[in-house]
mmCIF file of C-alpha atoms and ligand atoms in Angstrom:
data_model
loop_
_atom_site.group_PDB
_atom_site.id
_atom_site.type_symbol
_atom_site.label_atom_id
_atom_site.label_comp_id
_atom_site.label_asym_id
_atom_site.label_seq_id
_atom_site.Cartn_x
_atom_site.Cartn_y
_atom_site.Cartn_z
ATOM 1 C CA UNK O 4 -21.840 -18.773 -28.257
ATOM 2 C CA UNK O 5 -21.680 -17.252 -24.618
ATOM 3 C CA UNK O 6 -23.793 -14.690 -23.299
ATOM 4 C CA UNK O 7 -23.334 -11.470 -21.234
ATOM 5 C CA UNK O 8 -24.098 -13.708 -18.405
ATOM 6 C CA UNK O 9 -21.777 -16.309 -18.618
ATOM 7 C CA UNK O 10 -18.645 -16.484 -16.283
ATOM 8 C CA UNK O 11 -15.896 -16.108 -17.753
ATOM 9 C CA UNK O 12 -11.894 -15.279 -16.742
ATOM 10 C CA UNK O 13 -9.363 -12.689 -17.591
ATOM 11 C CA UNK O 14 -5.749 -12.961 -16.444
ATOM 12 C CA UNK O 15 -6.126 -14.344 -13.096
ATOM 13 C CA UNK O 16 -9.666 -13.204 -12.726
ATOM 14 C CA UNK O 17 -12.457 -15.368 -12.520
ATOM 15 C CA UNK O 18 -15.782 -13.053 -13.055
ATOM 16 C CA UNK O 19 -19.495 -14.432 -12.502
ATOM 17 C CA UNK O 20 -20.471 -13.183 -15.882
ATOM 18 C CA UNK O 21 -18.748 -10.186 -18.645
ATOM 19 C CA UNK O 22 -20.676 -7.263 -17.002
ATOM 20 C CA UNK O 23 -18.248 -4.693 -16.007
ATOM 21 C CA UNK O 24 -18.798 -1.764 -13.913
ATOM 22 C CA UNK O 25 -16.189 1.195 -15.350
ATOM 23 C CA UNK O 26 -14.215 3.800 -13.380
ATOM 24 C CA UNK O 27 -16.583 6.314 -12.270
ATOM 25 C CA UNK O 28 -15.384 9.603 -10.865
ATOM 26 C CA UNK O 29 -17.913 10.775 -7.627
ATOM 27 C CA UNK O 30 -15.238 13.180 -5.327
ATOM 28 C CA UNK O 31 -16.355 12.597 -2.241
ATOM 29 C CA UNK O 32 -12.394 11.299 -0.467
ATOM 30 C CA UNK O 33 -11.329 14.362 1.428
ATOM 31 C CA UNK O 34 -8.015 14.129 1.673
ATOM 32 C CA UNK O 35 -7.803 11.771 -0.292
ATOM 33 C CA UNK O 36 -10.005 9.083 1.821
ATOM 34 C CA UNK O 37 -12.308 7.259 0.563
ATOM 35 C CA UNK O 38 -15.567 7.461 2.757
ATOM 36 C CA UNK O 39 -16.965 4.490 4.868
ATOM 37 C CA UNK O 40 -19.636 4.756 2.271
ATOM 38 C CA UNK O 41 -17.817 3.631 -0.281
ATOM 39 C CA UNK O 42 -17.520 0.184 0.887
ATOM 40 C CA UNK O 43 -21.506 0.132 1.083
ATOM 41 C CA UNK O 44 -21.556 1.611 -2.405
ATOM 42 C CA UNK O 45 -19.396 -0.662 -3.964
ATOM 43 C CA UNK O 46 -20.780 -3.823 -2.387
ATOM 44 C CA UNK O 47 -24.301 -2.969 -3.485
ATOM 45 C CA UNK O 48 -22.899 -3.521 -7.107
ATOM 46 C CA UNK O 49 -21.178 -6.508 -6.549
ATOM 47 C CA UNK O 50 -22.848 -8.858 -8.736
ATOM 48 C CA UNK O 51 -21.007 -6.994 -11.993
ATOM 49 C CA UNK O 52 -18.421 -9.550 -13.138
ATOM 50 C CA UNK O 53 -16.032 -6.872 -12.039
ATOM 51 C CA UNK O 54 -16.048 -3.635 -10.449
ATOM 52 C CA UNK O 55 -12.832 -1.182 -11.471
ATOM 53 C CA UNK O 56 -12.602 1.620 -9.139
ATOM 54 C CA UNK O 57 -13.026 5.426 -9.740
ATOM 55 C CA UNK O 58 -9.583 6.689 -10.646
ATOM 56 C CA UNK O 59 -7.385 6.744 -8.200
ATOM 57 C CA UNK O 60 -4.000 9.090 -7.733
ATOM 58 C CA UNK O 61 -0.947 6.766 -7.580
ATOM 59 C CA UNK O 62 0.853 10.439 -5.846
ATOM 60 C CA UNK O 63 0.140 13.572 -4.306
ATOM 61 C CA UNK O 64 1.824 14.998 -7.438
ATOM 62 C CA UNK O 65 -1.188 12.743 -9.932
ATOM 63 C CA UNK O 66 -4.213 14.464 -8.332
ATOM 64 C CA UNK O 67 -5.976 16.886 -11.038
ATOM 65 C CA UNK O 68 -9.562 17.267 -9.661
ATOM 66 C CA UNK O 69 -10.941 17.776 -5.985
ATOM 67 C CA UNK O 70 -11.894 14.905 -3.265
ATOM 68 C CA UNK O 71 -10.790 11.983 -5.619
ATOM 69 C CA UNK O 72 -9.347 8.982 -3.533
ATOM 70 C CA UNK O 73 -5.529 7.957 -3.515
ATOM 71 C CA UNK O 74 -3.250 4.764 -3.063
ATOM 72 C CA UNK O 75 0.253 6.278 -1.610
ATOM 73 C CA UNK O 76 -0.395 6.748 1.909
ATOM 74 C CA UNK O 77 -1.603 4.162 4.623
ATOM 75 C CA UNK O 78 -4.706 6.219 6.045
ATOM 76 C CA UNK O 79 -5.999 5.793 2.330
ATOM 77 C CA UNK O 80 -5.232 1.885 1.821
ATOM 78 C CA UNK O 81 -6.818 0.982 5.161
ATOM 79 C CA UNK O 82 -9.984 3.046 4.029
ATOM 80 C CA UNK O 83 -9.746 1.071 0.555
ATOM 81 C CA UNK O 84 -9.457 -2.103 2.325
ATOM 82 C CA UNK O 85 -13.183 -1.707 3.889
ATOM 83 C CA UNK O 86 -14.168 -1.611 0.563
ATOM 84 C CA UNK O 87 -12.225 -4.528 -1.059
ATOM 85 C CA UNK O 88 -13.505 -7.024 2.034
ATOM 86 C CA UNK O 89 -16.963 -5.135 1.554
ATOM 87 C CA UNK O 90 -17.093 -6.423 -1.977
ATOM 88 C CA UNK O 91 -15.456 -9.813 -1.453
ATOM 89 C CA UNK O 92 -18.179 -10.332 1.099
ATOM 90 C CA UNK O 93 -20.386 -9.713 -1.759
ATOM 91 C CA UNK O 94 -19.453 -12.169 -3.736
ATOM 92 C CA UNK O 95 -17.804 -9.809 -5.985
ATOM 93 C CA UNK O 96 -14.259 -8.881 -7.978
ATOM 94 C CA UNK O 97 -12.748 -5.113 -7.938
ATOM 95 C CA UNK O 98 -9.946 -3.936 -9.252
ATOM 96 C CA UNK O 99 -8.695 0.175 -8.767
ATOM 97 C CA UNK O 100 -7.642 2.431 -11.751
ATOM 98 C CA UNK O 101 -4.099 3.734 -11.104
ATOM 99 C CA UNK O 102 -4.062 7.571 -12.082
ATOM 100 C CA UNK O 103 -1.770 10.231 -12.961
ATOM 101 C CA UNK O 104 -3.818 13.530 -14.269
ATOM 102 C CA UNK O 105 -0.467 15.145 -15.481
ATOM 103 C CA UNK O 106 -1.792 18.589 -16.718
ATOM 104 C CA UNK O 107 -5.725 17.705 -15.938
ATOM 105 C CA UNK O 108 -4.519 19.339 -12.819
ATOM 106 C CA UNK O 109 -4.450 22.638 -10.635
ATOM 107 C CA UNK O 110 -1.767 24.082 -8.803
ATOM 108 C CA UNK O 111 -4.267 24.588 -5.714
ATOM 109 C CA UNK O 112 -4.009 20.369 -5.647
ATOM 110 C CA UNK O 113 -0.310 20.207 -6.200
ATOM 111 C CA UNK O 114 2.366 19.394 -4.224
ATOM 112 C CA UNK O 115 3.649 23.029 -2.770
ATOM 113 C CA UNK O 116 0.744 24.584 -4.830
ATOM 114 C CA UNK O 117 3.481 24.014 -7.546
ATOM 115 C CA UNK O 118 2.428 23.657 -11.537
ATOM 116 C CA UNK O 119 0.872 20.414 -12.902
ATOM 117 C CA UNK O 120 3.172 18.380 -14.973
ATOM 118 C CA UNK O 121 2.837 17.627 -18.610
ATOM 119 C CA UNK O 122 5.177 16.021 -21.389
ATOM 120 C CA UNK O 123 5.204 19.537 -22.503
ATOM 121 C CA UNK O 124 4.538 22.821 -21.159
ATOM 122 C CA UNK O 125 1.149 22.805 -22.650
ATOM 123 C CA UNK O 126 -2.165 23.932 -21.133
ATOM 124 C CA UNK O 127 -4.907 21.485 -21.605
ATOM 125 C CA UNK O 128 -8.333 23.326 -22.717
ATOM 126 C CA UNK O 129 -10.304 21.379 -20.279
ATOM 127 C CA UNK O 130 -11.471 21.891 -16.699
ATOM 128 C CA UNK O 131 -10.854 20.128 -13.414
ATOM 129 C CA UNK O 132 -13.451 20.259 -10.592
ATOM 130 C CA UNK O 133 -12.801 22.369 -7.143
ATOM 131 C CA UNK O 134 -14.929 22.771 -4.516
ATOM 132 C CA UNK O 135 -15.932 26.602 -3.527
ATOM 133 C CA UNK O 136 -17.848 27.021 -0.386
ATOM 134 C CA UNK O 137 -18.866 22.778 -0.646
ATOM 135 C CA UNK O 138 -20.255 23.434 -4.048
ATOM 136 C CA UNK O 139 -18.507 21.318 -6.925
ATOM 137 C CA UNK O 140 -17.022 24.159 -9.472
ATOM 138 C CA UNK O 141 -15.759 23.416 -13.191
ATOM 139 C CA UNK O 142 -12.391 25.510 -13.121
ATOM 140 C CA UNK O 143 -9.739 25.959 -15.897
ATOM 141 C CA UNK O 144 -6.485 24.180 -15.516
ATOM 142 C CA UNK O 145 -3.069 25.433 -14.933
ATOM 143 C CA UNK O 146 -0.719 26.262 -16.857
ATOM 144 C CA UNK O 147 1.560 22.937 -17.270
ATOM 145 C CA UNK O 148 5.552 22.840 -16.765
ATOM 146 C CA UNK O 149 7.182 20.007 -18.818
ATOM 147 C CA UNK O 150 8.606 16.729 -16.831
ATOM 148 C CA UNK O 151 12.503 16.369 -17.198
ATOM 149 C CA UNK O 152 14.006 13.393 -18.371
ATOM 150 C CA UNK O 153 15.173 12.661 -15.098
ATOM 151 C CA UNK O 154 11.720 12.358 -13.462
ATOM 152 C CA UNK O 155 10.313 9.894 -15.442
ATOM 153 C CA UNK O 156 11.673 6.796 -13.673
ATOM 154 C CA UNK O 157 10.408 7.977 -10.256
ATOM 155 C CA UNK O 158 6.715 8.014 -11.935
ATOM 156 C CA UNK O 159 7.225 4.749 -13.424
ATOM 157 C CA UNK O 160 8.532 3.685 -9.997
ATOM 158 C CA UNK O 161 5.018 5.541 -8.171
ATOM 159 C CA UNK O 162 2.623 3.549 -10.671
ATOM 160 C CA UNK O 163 4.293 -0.006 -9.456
ATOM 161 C CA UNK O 164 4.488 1.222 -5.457
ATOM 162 C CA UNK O 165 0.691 2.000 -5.639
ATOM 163 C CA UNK O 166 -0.273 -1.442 -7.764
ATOM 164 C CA UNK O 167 1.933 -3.114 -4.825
ATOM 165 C CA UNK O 168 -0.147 -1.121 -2.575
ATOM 166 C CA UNK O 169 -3.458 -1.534 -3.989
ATOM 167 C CA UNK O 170 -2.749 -5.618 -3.847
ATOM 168 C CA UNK O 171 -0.863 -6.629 -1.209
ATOM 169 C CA UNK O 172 -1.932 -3.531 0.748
ATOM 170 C CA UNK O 173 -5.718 -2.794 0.610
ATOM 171 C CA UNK O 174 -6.999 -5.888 -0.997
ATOM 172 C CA UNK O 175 -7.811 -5.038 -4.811
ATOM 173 C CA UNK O 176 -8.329 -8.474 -6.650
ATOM 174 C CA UNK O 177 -5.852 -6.138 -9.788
ATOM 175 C CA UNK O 178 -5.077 -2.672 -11.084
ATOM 176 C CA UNK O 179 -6.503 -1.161 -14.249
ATOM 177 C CA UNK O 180 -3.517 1.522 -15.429
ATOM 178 C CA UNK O 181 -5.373 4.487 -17.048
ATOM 179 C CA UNK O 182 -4.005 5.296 -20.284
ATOM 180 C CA UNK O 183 -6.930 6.798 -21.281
ATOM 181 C CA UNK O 184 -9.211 9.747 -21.767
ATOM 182 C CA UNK O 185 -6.342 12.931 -21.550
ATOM 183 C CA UNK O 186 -4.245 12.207 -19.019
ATOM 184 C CA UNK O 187 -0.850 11.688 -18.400
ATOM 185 C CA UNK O 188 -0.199 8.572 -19.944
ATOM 186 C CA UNK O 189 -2.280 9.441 -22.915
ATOM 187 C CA UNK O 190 -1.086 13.070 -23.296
ATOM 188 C CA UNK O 191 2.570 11.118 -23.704
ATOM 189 C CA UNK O 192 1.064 9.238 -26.846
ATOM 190 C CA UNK O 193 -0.399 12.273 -28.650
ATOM 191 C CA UNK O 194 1.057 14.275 -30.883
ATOM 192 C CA UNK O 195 -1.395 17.159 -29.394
ATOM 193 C CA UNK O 196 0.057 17.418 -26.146
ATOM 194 C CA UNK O 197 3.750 15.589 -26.681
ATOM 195 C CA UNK O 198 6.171 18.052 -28.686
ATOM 196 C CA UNK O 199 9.092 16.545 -26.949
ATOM 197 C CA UNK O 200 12.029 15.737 -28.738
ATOM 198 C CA UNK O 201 14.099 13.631 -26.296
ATOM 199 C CA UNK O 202 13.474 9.797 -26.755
ATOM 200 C CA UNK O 203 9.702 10.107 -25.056
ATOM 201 C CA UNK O 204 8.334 12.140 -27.948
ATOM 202 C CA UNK O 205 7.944 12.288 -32.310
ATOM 203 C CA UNK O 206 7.887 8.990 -32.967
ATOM 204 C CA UNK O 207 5.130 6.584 -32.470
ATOM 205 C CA UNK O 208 7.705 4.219 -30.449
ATOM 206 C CA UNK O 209 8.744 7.057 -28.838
ATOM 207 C CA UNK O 210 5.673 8.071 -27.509
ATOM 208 C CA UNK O 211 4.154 5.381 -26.495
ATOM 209 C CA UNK O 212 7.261 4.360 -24.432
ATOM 210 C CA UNK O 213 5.991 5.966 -21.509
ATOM 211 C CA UNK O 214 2.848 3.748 -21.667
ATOM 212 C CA UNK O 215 4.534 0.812 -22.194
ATOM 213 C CA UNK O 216 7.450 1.383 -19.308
ATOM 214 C CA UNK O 217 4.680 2.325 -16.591
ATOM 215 C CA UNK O 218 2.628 -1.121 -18.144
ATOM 216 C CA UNK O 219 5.802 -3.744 -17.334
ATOM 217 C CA UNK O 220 6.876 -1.726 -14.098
ATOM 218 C CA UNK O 221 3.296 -2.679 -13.178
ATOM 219 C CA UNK O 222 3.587 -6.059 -13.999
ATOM 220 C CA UNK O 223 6.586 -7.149 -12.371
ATOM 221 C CA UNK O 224 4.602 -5.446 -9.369
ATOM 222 C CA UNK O 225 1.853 -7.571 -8.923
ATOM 223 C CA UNK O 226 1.862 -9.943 -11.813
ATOM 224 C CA UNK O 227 0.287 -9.693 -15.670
ATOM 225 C CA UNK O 228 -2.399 -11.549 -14.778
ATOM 226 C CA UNK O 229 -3.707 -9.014 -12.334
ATOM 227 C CA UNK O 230 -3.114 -6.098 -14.756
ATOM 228 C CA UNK O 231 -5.581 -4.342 -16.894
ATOM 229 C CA UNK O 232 -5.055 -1.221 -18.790
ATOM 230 C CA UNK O 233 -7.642 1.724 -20.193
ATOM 231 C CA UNK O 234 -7.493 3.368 -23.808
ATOM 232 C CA UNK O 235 -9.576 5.808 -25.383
ATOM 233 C CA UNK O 236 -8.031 6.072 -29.022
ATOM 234 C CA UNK O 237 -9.895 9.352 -30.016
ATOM 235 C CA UNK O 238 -11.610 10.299 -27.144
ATOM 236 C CA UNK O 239 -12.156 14.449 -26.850
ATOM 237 C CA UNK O 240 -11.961 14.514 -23.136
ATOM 238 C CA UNK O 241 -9.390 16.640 -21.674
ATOM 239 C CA UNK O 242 -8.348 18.172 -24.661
ATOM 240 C CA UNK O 243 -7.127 14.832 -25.925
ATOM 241 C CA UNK O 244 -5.974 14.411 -30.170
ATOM 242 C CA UNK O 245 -3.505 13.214 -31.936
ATOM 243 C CA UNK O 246 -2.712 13.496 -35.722
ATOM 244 C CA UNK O 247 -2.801 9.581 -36.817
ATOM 245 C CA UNK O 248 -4.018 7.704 -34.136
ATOM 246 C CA UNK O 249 -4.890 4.393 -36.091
ATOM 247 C CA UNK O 250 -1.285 3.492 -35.919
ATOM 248 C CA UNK O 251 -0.184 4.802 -32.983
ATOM 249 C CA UNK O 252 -2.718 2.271 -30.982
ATOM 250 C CA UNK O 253 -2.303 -0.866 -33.187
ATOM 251 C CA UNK O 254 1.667 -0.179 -32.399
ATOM 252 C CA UNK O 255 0.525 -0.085 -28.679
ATOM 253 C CA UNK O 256 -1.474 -2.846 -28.596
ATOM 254 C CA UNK O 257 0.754 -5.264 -30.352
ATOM 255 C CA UNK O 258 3.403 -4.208 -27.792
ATOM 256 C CA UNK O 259 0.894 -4.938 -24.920
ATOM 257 C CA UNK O 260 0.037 -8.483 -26.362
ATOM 258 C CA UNK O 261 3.941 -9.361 -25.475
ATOM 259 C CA UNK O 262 3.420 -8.420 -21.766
ATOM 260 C CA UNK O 263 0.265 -10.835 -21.310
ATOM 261 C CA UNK O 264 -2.366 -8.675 -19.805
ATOM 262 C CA UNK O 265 -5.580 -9.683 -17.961
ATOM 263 C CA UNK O 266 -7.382 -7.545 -20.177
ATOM 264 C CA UNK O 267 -7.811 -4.172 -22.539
ATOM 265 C CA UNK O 268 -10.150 -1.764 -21.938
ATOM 266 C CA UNK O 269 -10.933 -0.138 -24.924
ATOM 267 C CA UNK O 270 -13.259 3.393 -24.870
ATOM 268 C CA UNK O 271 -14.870 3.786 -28.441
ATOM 269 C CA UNK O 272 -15.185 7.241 -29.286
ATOM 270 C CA UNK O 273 -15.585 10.294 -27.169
ATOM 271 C CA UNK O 274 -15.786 9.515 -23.752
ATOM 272 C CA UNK O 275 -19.118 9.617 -22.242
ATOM 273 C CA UNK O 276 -20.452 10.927 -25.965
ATOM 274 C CA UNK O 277 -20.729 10.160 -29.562
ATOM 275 C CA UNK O 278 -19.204 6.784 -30.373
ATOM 276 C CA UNK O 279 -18.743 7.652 -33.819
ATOM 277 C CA UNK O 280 -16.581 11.306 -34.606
ATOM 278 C CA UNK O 281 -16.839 12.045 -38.291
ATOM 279 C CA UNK O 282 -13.825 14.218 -37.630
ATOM 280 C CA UNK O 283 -12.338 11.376 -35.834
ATOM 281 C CA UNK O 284 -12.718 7.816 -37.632
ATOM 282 C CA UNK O 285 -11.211 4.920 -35.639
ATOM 283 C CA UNK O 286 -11.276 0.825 -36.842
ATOM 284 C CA UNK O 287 -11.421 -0.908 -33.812
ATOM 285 C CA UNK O 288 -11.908 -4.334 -35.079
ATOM 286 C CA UNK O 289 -8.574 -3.758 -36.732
ATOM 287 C CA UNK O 290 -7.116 -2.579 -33.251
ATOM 288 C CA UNK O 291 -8.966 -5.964 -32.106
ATOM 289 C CA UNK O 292 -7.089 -7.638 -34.789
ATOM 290 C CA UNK O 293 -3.637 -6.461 -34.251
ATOM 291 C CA UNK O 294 -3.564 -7.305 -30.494
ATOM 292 C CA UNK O 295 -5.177 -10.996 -31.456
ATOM 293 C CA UNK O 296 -2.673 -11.421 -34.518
ATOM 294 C CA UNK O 297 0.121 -9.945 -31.982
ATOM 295 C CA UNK O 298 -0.575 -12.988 -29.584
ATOM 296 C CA UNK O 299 -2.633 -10.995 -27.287
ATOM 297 C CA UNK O 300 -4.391 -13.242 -24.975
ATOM 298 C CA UNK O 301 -5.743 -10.674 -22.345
ATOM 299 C CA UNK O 302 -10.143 -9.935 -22.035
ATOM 300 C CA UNK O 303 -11.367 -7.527 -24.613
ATOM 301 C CA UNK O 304 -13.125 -5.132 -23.127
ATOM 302 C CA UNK O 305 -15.717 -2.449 -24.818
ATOM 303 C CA UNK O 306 -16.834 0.671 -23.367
ATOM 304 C CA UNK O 307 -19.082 4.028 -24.101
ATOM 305 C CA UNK O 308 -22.673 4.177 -24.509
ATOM 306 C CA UNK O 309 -23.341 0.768 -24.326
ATOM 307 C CA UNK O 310 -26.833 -0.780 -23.632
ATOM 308 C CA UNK O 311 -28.160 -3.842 -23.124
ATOM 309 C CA UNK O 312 -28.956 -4.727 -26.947
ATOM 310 C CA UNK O 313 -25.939 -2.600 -27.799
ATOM 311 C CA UNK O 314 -23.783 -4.990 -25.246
ATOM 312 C CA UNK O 315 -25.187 -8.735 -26.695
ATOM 313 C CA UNK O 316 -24.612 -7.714 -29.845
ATOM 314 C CA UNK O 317 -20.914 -6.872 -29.096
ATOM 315 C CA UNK O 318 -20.275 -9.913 -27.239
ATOM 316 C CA UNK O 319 -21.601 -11.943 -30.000
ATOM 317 C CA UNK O 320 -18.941 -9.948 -32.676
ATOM 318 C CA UNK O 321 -16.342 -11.170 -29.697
ATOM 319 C CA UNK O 322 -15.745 -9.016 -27.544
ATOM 320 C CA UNK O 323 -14.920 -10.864 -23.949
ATOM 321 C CA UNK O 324 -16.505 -8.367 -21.177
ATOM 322 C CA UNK O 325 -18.733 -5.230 -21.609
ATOM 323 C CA UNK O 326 -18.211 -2.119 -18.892
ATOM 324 C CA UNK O 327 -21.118 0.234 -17.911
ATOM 325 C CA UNK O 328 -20.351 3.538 -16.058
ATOM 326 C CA UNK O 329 -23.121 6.177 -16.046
ATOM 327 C CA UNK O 330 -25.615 3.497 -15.644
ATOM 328 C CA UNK O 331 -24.121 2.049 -12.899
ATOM 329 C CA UNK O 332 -24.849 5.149 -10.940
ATOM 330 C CA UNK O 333 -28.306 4.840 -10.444
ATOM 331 C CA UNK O 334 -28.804 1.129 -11.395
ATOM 332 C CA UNK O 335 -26.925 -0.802 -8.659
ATOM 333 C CA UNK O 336 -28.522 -4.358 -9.608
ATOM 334 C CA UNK O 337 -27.526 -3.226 -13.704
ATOM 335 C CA UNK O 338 -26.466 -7.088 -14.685
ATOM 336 C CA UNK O 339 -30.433 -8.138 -13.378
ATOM 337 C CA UNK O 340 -31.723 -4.934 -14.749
ATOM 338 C CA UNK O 341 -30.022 -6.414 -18.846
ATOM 339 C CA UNK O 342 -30.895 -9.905 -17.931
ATOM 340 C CA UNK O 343 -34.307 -9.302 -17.612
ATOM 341 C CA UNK O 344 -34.736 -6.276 -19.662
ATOM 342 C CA UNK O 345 -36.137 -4.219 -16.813
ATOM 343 C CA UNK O 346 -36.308 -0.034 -17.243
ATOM 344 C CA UNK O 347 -32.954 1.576 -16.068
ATOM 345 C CA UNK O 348 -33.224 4.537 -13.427
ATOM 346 C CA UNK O 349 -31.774 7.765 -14.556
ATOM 347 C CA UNK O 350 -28.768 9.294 -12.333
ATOM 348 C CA UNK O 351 -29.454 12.491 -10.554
ATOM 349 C CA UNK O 352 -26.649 14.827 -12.182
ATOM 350 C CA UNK O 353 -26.883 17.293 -9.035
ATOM 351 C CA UNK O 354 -25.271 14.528 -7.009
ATOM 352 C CA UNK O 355 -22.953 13.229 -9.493
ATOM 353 C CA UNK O 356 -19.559 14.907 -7.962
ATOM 354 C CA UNK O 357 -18.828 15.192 -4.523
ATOM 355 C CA UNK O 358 -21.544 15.208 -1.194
ATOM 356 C CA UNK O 359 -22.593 12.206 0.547
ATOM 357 C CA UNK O 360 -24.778 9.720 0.784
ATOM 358 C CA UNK O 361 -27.589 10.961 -1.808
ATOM 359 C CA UNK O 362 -27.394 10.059 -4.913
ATOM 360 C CA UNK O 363 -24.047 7.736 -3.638
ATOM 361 C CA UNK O 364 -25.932 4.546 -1.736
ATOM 362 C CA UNK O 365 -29.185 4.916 -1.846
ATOM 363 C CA UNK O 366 -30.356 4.088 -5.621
ATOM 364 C CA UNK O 367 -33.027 1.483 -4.887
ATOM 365 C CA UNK O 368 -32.543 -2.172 -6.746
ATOM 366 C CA UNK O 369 -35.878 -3.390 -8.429
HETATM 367 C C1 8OZ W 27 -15.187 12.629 -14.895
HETATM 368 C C2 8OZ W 27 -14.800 13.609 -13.990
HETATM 369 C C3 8OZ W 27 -13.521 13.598 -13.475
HETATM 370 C C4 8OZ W 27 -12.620 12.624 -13.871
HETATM 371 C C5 8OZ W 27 -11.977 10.086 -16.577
HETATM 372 C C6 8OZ W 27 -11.194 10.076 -14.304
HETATM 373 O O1 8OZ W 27 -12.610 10.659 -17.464
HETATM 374 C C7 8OZ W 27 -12.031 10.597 -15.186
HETATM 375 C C8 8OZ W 27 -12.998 11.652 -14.787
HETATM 376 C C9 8OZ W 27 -14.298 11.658 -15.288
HETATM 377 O O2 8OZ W 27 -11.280 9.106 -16.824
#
């Protein structure tokens, strides 16, 4: 039976052991660029088996929230590449999220201060971070226009420019597409924010199409064995729901299990909350299942509120890698801190989105 701490691969991956540091929002790229300090922050949690970045926009037009890094122009990939040899030289393995908000967004970050785009001209009861006067300020977002048909291939096309980029570009060892927690991707599969009725919307296959187009584009960008992809079934962030979701995912995931991922990144419950939602009941052995019986052959990866006791025991009911984000804020040495059972440090929520250096690189290590 293997351990937390044995190495293990996924895809073309090899990892030191099945601790996985998860995306972690921290806005502090103006314009888009990450800092020099991320490279130092980043390397000083290099001994995870893998590190995914913080979501990052594939396009001007996927930014939703304020200081978060991108992948589309060169200033930004030769920032990222600091970081990728800065984690190499670690000894480490990182891979970036590719991100498109759609309506997580506000027109103040759009292209031409124009409205965020949606599969439907919906407004997403959630709330996107600006920055007023350098201070980090929950705002609503805008008011959403619906994408037309006839700009869907161009953000298929964006996803597999910025996995090129992130690879061959600035160095990432894969990509990790986010199909999760209320954004674009995810507000395509859900019946809550989808009410299209051309052939990316009503039907299950029709809305996870989307998904699924951006997955292989990505693919036949920088191979399936560098590709990972987040979901978050019945996650509330972002105003995220949909009416049947059960079916919807085990459709998705069979799908995915032709393609021949490097892994699936599963988020159980509501993001960065409860794991179980009365309101919301989700089987995911039987999502497990259907990707296995499918053929699926890609890491199985857990997520959301996981600790160390919490993380053997999944690894013994089979799941391949476990990812940590909230304690990997404050608990840069995390995979020492399990193995030995130490106390975990608590993060400081005041420097949690956007500044500099505090709270950012200077968590101590035991
Ligand atoms: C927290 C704050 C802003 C963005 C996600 C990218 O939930 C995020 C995010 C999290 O996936």
């Amino acid at each position: 039976m293997p351990t937390l701490f044995d190495p293990t691969t996924a895809g073309d991956l090899r990892l030191s052991n099945r601790i996985v540091m998860a995306p972690l929002t921290r806005n502090r790229s103006p314009n888009a660029i990450p800092p020099d300090i991320a490279a130092t922050y980043y390397a000083q949690r290099a001994t995870a088996g893998l590190l995914i970045s913080e979501a990052t926009a594939i396009s001007h037009q996927a930014q939703g929230y304020a200081d978060v890094p991108g992948l589309y122009a060169p200033e930004q990939l030769t920032a990222w590449k600091k970081v990728t040899d800065a984690v190499h030289q670690a000894g480490g393995r990182i891979v970036t999220q590719l991100w498109h908000v759609g309506r997580v967004s506000h027109t103040e970050l759009q292209p031409g201060n124009g409205a965020p785009v949606a599969p439907s001209a919906i407004t997403a009861n959630t709330r996107t971070v600006l920055f007023r006067d350098g201070v980090p300020t929950f705002t609503p977002t805008s008011q959403p226009r619906a994408l037309e048909l006839s700009e869907l291939p161009g953000i298929v096309q964006a996803y597999a420019q910025a996995a090129r980029n992130a690879v061959d570009v600035a160095g990432f060892d894969g990509v990790e597409i986010h199909g999760a927690n209320g954004y674009l991707l995810d507000q395509f599969m859900k019946t809550g924010s989808n009410q299209r009725t051309d052939a990316y919307g009503g039907s299950i296959e029709n809305r996870a199409r989307l998904l699924l187009e951006v997955t292989r584009a990505v693919i036949d960008a920088v191979g399936s064995g560098r590709t990972g992809i987040r979901l978050s079934p019945v996650t509330t962030a972002n105003d995220a729901f949909d009416a049947n979701p059960q079916p919807l995912f085990e459709y998705v995931v069979r799908e995915l299990a032709k393609l021949g991922l490097a892994y699936v990144h599963i988020i159980e419950g509501a993001t960065g909350g409860p794991r179980e939602l009365a309101d919301r009941p989700f089987d995911y052995a039987a999502l497990k299942k259907a990707y296995r019986d499918a053929g699926g052959k890609g890491a199985w990866m857990v997520n959301n509120g996981y600790d160390g006791e919490l993380a053997r025991k999944a690894v013994e009911a089979g799941a391949d890698l476990v990812s940590f984000g909230r304690p990997y804020i404050a608990n840069p040495d995390l995979v020492r801190r399990i193995h030995e059972n130490a106390p975990l440090a608590e993060l400081d929520k005041k420097t949690l989105y956007g500044g500099g250096a505090k709270g950012y690189i200077d968590y101590p290590t035991l």
